[in-house]
PDB file of C-alpha atoms in Angstrom:
ATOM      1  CA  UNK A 193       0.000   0.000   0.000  1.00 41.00           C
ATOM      2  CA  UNK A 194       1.021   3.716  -0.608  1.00 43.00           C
ATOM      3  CA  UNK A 195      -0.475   6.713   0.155  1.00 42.00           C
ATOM      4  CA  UNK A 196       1.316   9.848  -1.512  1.00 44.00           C
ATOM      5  CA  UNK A 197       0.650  13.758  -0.177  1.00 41.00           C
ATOM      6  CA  UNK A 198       3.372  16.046  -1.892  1.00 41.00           C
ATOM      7  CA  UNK A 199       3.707  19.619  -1.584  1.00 39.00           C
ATOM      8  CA  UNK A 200       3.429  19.664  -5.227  1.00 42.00           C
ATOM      9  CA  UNK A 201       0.151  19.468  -5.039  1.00 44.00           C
ATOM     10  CA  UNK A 202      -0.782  22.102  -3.593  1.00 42.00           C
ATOM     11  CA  UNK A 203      -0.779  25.013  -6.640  1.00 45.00           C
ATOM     12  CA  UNK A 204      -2.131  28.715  -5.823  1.00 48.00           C
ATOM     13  CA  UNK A 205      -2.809  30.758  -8.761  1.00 51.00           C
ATOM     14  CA  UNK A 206      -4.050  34.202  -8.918  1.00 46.00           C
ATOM     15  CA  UNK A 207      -6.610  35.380 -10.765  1.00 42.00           C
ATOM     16  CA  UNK A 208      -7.657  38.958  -9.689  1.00 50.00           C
ATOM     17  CA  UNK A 209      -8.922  38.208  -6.204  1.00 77.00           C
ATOM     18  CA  UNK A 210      -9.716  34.110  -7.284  1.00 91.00           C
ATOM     19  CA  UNK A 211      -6.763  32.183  -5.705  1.00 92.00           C
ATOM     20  CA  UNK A 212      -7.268  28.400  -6.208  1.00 94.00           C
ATOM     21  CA  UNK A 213      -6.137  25.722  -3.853  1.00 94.00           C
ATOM     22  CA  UNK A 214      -5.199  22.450  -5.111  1.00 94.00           C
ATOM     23  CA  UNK A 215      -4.192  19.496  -2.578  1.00 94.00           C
ATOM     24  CA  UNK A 216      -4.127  15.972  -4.021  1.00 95.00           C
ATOM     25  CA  UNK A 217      -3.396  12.365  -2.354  1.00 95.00           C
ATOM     26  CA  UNK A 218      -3.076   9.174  -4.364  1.00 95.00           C
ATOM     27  CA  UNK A 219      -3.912   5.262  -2.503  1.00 95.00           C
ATOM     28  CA  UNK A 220      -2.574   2.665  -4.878  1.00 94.00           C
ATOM     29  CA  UNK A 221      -3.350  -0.892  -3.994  1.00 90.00           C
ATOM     30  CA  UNK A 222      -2.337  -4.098  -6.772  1.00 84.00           C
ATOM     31  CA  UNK A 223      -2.712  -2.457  -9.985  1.00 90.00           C
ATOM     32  CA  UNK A 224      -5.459   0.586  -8.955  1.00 95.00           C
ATOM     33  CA  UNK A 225      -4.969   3.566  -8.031  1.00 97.00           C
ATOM     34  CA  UNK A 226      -7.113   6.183  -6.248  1.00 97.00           C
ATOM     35  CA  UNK A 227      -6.790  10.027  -6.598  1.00 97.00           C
ATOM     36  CA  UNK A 228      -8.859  12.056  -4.375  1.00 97.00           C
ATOM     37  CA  UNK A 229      -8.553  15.834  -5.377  1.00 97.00           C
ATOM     38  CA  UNK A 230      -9.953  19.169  -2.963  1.00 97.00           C
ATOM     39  CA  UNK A 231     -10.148  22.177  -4.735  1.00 97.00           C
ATOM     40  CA  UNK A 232     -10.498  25.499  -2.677  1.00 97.00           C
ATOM     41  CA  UNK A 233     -11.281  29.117  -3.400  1.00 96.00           C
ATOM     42  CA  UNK A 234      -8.994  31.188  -1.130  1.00 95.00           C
ATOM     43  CA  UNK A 235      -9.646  34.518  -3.027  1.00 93.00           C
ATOM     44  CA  UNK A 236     -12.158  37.555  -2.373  1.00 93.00           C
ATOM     45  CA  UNK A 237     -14.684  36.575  -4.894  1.00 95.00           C
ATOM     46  CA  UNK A 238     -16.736  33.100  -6.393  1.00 96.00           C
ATOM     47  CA  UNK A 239     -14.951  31.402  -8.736  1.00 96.00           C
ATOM     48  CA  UNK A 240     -17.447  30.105 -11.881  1.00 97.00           C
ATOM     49  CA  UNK A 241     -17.747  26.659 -13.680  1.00 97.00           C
ATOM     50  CA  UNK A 242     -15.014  24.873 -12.224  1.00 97.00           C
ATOM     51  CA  UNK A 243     -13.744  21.666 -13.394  1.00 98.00           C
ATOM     52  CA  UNK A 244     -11.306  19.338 -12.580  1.00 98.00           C
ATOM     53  CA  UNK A 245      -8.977  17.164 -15.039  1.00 98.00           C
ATOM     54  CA  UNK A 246      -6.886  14.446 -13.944  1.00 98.00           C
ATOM     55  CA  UNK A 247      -4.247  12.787 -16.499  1.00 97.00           C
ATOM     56  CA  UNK A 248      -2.667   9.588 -16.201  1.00 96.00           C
ATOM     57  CA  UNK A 249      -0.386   8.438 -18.205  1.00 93.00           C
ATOM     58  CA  UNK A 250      -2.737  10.846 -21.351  1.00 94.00           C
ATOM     59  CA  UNK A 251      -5.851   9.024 -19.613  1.00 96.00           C
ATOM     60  CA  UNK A 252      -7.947  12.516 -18.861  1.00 97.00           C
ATOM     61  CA  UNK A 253     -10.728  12.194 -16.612  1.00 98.00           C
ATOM     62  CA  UNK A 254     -13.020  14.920 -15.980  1.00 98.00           C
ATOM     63  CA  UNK A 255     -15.126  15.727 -12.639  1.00 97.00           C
ATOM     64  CA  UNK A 256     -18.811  17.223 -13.355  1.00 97.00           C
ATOM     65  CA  UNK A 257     -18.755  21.127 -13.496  1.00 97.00           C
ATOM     66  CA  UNK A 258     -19.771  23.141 -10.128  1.00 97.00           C
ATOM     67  CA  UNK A 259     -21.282  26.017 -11.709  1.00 97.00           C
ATOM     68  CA  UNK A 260     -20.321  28.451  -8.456  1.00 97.00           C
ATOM     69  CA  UNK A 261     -17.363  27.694  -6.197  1.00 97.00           C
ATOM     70  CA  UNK A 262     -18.259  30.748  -3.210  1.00 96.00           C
ATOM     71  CA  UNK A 263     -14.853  31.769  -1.197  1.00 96.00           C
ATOM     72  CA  UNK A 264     -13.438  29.441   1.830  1.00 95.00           C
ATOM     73  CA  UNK A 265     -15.678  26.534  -0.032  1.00 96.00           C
ATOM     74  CA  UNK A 266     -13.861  23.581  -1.666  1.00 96.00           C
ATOM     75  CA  UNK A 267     -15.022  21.091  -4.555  1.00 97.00           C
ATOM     76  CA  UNK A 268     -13.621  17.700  -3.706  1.00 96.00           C
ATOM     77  CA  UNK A 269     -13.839  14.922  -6.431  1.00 97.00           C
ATOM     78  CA  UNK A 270     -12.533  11.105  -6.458  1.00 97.00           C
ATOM     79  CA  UNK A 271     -10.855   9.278  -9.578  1.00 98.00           C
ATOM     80  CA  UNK A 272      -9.761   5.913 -10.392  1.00 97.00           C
ATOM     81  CA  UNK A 273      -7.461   4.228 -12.790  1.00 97.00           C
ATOM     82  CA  UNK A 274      -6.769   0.845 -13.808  1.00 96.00           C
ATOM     83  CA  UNK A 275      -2.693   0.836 -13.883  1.00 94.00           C
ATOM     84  CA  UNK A 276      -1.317  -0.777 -16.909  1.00 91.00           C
ATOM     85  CA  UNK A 277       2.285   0.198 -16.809  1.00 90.00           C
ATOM     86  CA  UNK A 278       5.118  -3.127 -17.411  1.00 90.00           C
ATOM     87  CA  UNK A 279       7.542  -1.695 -15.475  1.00 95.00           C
ATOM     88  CA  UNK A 280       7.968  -0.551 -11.473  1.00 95.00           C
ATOM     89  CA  UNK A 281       8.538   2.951 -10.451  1.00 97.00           C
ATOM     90  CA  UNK A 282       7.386   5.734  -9.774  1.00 97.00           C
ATOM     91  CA  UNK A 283       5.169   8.019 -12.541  1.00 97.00           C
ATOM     92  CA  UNK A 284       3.637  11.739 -12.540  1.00 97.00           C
ATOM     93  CA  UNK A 285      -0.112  12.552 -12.436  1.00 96.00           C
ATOM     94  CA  UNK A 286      -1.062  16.064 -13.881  1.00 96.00           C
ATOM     95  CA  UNK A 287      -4.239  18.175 -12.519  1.00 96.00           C
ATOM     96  CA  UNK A 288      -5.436  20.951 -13.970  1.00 96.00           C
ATOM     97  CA  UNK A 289      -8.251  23.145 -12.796  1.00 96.00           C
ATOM     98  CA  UNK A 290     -10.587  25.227 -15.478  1.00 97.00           C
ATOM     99  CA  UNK A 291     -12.514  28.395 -13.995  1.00 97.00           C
ATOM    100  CA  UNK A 292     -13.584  31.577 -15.041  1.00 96.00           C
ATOM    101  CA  UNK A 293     -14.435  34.686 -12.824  1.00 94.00           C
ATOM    102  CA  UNK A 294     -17.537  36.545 -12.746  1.00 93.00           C
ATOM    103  CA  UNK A 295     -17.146  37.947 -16.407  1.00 93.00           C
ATOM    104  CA  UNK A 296     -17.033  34.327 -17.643  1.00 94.00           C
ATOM    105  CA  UNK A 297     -12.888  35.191 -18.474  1.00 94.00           C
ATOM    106  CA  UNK A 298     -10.714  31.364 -18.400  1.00 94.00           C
ATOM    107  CA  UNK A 299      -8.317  30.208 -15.862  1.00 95.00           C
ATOM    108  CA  UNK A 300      -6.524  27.075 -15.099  1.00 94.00           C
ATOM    109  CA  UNK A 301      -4.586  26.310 -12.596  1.00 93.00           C
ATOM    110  CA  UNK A 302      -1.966  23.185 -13.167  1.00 92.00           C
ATOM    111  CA  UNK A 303      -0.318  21.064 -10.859  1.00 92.00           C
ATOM    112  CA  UNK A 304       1.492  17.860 -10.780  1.00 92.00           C
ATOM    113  CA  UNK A 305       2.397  14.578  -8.239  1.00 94.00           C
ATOM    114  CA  UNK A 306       3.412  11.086  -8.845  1.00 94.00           C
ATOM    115  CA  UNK A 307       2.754   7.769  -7.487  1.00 96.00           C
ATOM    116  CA  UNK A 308       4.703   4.400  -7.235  1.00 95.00           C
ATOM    117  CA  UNK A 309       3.825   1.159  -9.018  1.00 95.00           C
ATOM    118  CA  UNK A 310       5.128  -1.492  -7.824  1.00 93.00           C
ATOM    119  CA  UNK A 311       8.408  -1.060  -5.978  1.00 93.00           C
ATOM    120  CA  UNK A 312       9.579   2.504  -5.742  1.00 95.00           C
ATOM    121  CA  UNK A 313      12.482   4.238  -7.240  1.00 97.00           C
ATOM    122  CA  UNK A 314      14.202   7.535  -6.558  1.00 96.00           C
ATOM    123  CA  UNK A 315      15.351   9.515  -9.413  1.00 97.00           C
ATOM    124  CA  UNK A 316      19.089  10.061  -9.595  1.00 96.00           C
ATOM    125  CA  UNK A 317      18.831  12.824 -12.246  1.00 97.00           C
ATOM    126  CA  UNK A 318      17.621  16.060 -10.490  1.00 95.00           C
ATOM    127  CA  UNK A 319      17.176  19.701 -12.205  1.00 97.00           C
ATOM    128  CA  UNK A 320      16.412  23.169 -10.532  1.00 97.00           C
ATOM    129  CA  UNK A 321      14.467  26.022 -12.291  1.00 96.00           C
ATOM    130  CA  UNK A 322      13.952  29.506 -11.197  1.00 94.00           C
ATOM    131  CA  UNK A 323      10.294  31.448 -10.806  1.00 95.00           C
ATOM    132  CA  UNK A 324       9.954  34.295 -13.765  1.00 93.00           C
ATOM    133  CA  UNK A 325       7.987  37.046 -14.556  1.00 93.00           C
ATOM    134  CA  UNK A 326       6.085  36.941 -18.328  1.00 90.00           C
ATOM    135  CA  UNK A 327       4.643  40.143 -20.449  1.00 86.00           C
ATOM    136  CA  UNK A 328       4.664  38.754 -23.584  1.00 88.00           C
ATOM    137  CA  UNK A 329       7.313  35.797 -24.429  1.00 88.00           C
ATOM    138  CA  UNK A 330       9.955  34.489 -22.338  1.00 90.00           C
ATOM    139  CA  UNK A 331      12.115  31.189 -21.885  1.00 92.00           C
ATOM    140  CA  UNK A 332      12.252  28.930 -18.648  1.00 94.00           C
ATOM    141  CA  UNK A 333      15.509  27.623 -18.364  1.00 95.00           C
ATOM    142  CA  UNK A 334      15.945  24.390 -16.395  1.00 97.00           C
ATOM    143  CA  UNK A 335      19.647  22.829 -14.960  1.00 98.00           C
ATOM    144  CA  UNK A 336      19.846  18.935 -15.237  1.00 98.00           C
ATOM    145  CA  UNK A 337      22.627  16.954 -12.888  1.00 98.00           C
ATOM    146  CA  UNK A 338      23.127  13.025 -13.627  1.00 98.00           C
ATOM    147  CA  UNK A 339      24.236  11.923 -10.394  1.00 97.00           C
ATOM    148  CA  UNK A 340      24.627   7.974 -11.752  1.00 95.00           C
ATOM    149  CA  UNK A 341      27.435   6.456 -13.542  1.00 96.00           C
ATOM    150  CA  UNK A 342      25.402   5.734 -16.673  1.00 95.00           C
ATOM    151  CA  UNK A 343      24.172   7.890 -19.431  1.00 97.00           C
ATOM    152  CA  UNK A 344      20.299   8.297 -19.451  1.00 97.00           C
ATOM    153  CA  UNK A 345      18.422   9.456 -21.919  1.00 97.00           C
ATOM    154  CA  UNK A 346      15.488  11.935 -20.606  1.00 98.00           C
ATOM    155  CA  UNK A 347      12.221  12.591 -21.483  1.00 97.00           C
ATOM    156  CA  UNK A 348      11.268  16.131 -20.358  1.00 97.00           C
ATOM    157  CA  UNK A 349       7.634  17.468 -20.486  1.00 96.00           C
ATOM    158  CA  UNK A 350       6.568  21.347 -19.117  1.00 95.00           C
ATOM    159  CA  UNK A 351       3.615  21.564 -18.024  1.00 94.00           C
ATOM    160  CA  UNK A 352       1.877  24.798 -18.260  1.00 93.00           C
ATOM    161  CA  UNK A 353      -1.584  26.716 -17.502  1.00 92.00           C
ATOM    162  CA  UNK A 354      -3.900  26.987 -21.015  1.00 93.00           C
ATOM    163  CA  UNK A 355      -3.119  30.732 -20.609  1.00 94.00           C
ATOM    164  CA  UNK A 356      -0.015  30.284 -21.921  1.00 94.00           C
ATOM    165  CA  UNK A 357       1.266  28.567 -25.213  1.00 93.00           C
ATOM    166  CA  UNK A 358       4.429  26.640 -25.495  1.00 90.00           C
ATOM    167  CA  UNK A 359       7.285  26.220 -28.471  1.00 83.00           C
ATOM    168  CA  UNK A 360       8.192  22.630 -27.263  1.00 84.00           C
ATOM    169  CA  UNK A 361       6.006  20.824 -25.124  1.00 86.00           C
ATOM    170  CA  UNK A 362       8.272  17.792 -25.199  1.00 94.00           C
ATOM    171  CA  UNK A 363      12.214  17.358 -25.296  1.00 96.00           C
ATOM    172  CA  UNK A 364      14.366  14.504 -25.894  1.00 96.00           C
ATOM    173  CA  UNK A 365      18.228  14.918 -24.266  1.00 96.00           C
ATOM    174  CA  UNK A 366      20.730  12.419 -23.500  1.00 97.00           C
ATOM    175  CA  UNK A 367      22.517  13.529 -20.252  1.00 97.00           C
ATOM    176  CA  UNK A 368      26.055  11.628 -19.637  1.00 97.00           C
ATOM    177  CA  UNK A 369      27.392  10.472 -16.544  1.00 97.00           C
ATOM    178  CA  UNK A 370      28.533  12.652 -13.497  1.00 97.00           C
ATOM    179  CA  UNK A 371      27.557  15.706 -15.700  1.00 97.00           C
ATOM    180  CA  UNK A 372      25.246  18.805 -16.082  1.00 97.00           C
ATOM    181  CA  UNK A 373      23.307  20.326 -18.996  1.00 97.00           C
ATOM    182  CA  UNK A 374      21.120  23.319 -19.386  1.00 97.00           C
ATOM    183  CA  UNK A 375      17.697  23.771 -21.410  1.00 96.00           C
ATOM    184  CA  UNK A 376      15.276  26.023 -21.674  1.00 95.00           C
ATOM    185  CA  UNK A 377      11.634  26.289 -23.055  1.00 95.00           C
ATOM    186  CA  UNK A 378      10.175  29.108 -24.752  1.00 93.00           C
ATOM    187  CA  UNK A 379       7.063  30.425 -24.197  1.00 92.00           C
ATOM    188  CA  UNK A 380       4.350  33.249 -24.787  1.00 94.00           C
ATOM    189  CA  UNK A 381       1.351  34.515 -23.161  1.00 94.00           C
ATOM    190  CA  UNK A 382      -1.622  33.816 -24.891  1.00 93.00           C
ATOM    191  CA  UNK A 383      -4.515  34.881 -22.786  1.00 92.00           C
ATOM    192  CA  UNK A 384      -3.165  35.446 -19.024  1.00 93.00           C
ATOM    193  CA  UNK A 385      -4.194  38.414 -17.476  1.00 91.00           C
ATOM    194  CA  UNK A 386      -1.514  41.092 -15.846  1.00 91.00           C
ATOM    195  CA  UNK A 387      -1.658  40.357 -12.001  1.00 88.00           C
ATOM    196  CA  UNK A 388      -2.129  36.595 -12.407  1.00 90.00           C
ATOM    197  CA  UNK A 389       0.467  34.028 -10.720  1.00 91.00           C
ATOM    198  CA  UNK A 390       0.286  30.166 -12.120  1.00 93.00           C
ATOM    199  CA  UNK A 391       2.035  27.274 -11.053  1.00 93.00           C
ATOM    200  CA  UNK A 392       4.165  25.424 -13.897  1.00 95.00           C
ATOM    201  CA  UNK A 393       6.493  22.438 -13.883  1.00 95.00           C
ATOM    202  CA  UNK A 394       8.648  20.247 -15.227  1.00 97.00           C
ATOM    203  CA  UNK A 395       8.647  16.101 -15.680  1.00 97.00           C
ATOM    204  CA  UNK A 396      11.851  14.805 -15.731  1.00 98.00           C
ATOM    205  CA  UNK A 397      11.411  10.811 -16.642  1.00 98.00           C
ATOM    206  CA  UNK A 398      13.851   8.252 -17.686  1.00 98.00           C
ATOM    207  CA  UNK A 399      14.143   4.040 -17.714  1.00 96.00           C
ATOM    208  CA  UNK A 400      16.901   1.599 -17.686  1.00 93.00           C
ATOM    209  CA  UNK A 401      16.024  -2.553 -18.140  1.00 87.00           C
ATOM    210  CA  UNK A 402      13.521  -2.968 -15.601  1.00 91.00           C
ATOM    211  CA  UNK A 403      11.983   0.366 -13.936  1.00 96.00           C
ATOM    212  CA  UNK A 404      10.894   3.955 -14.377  1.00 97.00           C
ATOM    213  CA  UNK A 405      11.618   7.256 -12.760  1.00 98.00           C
ATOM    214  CA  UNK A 406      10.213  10.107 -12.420  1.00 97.00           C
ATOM    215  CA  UNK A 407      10.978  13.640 -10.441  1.00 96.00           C
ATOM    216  CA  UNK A 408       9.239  17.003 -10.894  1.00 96.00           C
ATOM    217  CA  UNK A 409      10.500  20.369 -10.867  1.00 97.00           C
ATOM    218  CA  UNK A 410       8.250  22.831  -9.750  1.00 95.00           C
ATOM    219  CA  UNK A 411       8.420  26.938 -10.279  1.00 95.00           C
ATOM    220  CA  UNK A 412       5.707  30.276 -10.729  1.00 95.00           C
ATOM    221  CA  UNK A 413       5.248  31.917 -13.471  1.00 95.00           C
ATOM    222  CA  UNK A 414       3.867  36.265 -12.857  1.00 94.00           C
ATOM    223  CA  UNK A 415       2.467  37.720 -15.192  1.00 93.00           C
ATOM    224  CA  UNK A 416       3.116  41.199 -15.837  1.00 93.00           C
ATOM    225  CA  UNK A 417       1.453  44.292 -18.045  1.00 86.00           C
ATOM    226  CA  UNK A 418       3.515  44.660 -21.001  1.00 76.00           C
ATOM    227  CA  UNK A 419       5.544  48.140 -20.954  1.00 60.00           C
ATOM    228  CA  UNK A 420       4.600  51.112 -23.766  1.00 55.00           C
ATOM    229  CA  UNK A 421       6.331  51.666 -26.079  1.00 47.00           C
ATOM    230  CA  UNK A 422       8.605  54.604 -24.172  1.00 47.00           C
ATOM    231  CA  UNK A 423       9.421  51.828 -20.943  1.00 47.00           C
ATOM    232  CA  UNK A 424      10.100  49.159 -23.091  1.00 47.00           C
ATOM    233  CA  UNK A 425      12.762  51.350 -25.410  1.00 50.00           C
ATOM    234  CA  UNK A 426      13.975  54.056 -23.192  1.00 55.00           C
ATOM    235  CA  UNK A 427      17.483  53.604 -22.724  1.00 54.00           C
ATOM    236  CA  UNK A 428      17.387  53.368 -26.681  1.00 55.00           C
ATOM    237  CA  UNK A 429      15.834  56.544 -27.564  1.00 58.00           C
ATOM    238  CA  UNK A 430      17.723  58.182 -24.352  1.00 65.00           C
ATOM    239  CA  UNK A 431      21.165  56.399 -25.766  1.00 64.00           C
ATOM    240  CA  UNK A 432      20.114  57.698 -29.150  1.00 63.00           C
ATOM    241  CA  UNK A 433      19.169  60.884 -28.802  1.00 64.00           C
ATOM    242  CA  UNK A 434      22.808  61.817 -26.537  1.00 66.00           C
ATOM    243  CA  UNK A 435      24.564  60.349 -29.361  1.00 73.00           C
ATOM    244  CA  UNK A 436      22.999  62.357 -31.835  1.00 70.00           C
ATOM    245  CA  UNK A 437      23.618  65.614 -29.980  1.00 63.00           C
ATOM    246  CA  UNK A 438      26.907  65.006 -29.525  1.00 68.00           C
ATOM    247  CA  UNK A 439      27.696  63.828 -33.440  1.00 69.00           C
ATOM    248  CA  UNK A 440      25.768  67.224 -34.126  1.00 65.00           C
ATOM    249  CA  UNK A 441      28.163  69.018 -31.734  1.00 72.00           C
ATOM    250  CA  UNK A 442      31.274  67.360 -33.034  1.00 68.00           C
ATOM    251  CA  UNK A 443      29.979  68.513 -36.745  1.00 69.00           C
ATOM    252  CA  UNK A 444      29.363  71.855 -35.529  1.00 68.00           C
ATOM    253  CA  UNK A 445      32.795  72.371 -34.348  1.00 67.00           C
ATOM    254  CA  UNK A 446      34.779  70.929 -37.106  1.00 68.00           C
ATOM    255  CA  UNK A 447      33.066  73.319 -40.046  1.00 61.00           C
ATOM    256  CA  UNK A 448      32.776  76.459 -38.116  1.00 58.00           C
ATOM    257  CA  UNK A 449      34.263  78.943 -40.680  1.00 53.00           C
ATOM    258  CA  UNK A 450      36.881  81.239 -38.770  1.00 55.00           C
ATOM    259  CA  UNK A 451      36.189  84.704 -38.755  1.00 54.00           C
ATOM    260  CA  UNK A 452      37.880  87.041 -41.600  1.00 50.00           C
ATOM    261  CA  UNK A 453      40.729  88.781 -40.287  1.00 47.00           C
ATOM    262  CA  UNK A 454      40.021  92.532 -39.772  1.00 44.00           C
ATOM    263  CA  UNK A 455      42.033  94.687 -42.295  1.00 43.00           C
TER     264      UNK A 455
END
């Protein structure tokens, strides 16, 4: 029997005064396993039509919608899967939430956990991200450390809120023994709102003969107003405009005609 809480699973994201709560905990017994998800408004305001998805493995499950989720009030919902995998280890479950606020506007708020089929493993490639602010397009870089002896060849998914829209979902990278490699993903806002803070992460997953492994690397995305035109180009036109007084200056000095000597 094991019974998983992370604290990846629990995923605030703000949406004007709509924060969203996530906490998750898996039960997996033989080849089942139980998710139990609770969903809770800690914002100022209802949050609308809220929904929540569970993926497993690209097995989506959907709860029914709760057409009003009222502040301090939680929606708590119960999945199941039939596990399927060959091999013993441990793999990631993704949870997103859909919402909108009063004006019928979209949110989600993503999170992610894994469970253990089988017998256990522990990961011994790690990575470490940093939390970033977003106006219009950025990159998310992300460190990875083999700790084995062996090569491993990585499959590495980022897992992002529907507010946002992503270059490469999916990356491919062989990392060699005892050594470190750095990645990024590119990204751009699609529909996110200034003010709003989501929860994104990475999947880090890799096998060798007999078993799996998983680990998760977890980081916050803010998103921020994009600057005018003026902010965003400042130290340009300031830059600019110094050099061109000073080339017009430079000019003036070298073809000032000396005066006529008096007779």
């Amino acid at each position: 029997l094991f019974v998983f809480a992370f604290f990846f699973s629990i995923s605030p994201v703000n949406a004007g005064f709509i924060t969203i709560t996530t906490h998750t905990s898996l039960t997996v017994t033989d080849n089942r396993i139980k998710i139990k998800v609770t969903v809770t408004n800690d914002g100022d305001e209802p949050a609308y039509n809220a929904q929540i998805y569970v993926n497993e493995n690209h097995r989506i499950q959907v709860s029914p919608v709760k057409q009003i989720l009222p502040v301090k009030e939680c929606l708590d919902c119960e999945f199941q899967y039939d596990l399927v995998q060959t091999k013993h280890g441990r793999y990631p479950i993704l949870i997103s939430i859909n919402y909108t606020d009063i004006n019928q506007y979209p949110f989600t708020a993503a999170t992610g956990t894994y469970y253990a089929y089988g017998v256990d493993t522990v990961s011994q490639v790690f990575g470490t991200t940093s939390n970033i602010s977003l106006s219009r397009h950025s990159s998310l870089p992300l460190l990875l450390k083999n700790m084995d002896d062996k090569p491993r060849e990585l499959t590495i998914q980022l897992v992002i809120p529907k507010e946002l829209s992503i270059l490469d979902k999916v990356k491919k990278i062989i990392l060699q023994p005892r050594s470190e490699l750095s990645t990024a993903f590119g990204f751009r806002n699609f529909s996110a709102l200034p003010g709003s803070r989501y929860q994104a992460f990475f999947i880090i997953e890799y096998e060798d003969q007999s078993k799996h492994y998983s680990n998760i690397v977890p980081c916050f995305i803010t998103i921020e107003a994009p600057k005018k035109f003026f902010e965003r180009y400042m130290w340009y036109i300031i830059g600019g405009s110094s050099t061109l007084f000073v080339v017009f200056i430079v000019f003036q000095f070298l073809h000032k005609k000396p005066d006529k000597e008096e007779q």
